[in-house]
Short mmCIF file of C-alpha atoms in Angstrom, two decimals:
data_model
loop_
_atom_site.label_atom_id
_atom_site.label_comp_id
_atom_site.label_asym_id
_atom_site.label_seq_id
_atom_site.Cartn_x
_atom_site.Cartn_y
_atom_site.Cartn_z
CA UNK A 148 -48.29 40.75 -14.76
CA UNK A 149 -51.49 39.54 -15.01
CA UNK A 150 -53.68 39.89 -11.71
CA UNK A 151 -53.79 36.32 -9.55
CA UNK A 152 -56.09 34.01 -10.50
CA UNK A 153 -59.19 34.02 -7.95
CA UNK A 154 -61.01 30.93 -7.40
CA UNK A 155 -64.23 30.18 -5.48
CA UNK A 156 -66.08 27.14 -3.99
CA UNK A 157 -69.90 26.95 -4.34
CA UNK A 158 -72.72 25.26 -3.13
CA UNK A 159 -75.10 23.65 -5.81
CA UNK A 160 -77.70 21.55 -4.84
CA UNK A 161 -76.43 21.32 -1.18
CA UNK A 162 -72.98 19.99 -2.63
CA UNK A 163 -69.64 21.71 -2.50
CA UNK A 164 -68.36 22.47 -5.97
CA UNK A 165 -65.22 23.89 -7.64
CA UNK A 166 -63.04 25.56 -7.33
CA UNK A 167 -64.49 27.73 -10.15
CA UNK A 168 -62.87 31.18 -11.54
CA UNK A 169 -64.63 34.14 -12.44
CA UNK A 170 -65.12 33.27 -15.99
CA UNK A 171 -66.44 29.60 -15.18
CA UNK A 172 -68.84 31.40 -12.71
CA UNK A 173 -69.97 34.26 -15.12
CA UNK A 174 -70.74 31.00 -17.47
CA UNK A 175 -72.69 29.41 -14.74
CA UNK A 176 -74.90 32.35 -14.11
CA UNK A 177 -75.70 32.49 -17.84
CA UNK A 178 -76.96 29.16 -17.83
CA UNK A 179 -79.03 29.78 -14.61
CA UNK A 180 -76.98 27.28 -12.73
CA UNK A 181 -76.07 29.53 -10.17
CA UNK A 182 -78.00 32.90 -8.86
CA UNK A 183 -77.20 35.52 -6.19
CA UNK A 184 -78.35 33.32 -3.23
CA UNK A 185 -75.69 30.65 -4.34
CA UNK A 186 -73.19 30.36 -1.18
CA UNK A 187 -69.29 31.02 -2.38
CA UNK A 188 -66.07 30.88 -0.58
CA UNK A 189 -62.53 31.48 -1.36
CA UNK A 190 -59.16 30.99 0.47
CA UNK A 191 -59.17 33.79 2.88
CA UNK A 192 -62.56 34.39 3.63
CA UNK A 193 -63.82 33.28 7.25
CA UNK A 194 -67.05 32.01 6.33
CA UNK A 195 -69.57 31.31 3.26
CA UNK A 196 -71.48 34.08 1.79
CA UNK A 197 -74.04 34.46 -0.81
CA UNK A 198 -72.55 35.40 -4.10
CA UNK A 199 -74.48 38.60 -4.05
CA UNK A 200 -72.94 39.90 -0.86
CA UNK A 201 -69.76 39.45 -2.53
CA UNK A 202 -68.60 42.51 -4.09
CA UNK A 203 -66.18 40.86 -6.79
CA UNK A 204 -69.09 38.21 -7.46
CA UNK A 205 -72.13 40.42 -7.27
CA UNK A 206 -70.59 42.37 -10.31
CA UNK A 207 -70.85 39.42 -12.50
CA UNK A 208 -74.76 39.35 -12.10
CA UNK A 209 -75.03 42.89 -13.50
CA UNK A 210 -73.83 41.51 -16.79
CA UNK A 211 -76.65 39.09 -17.16
CA UNK A 212 -80.23 40.32 -18.72
CA UNK A 213 -83.27 39.41 -16.71
CA UNK A 214 -85.59 36.55 -17.65
CA UNK A 215 -87.68 36.89 -20.70
CA UNK A 216 -91.11 37.65 -19.84
CA UNK A 217 -93.62 34.86 -20.02
CA UNK A 218 -95.96 34.88 -23.15
CA UNK A 219 -99.59 34.83 -22.58
#
């Protein structure tokens, strides 16, 4: 059977949003809507944590290229 779907709630502009699955979060990262400093929570967690401190979510940022250099 497929692994269970994990859904996270996140904070965007001071407002709670979600739940979002990992694919949706990856899309938000690619669109620069959220960063490693965005707070996230899923059922079973005691408190909100930054996405970069959650192993499962931190790996999503490894697949996103850094911003392009600024032209001079």
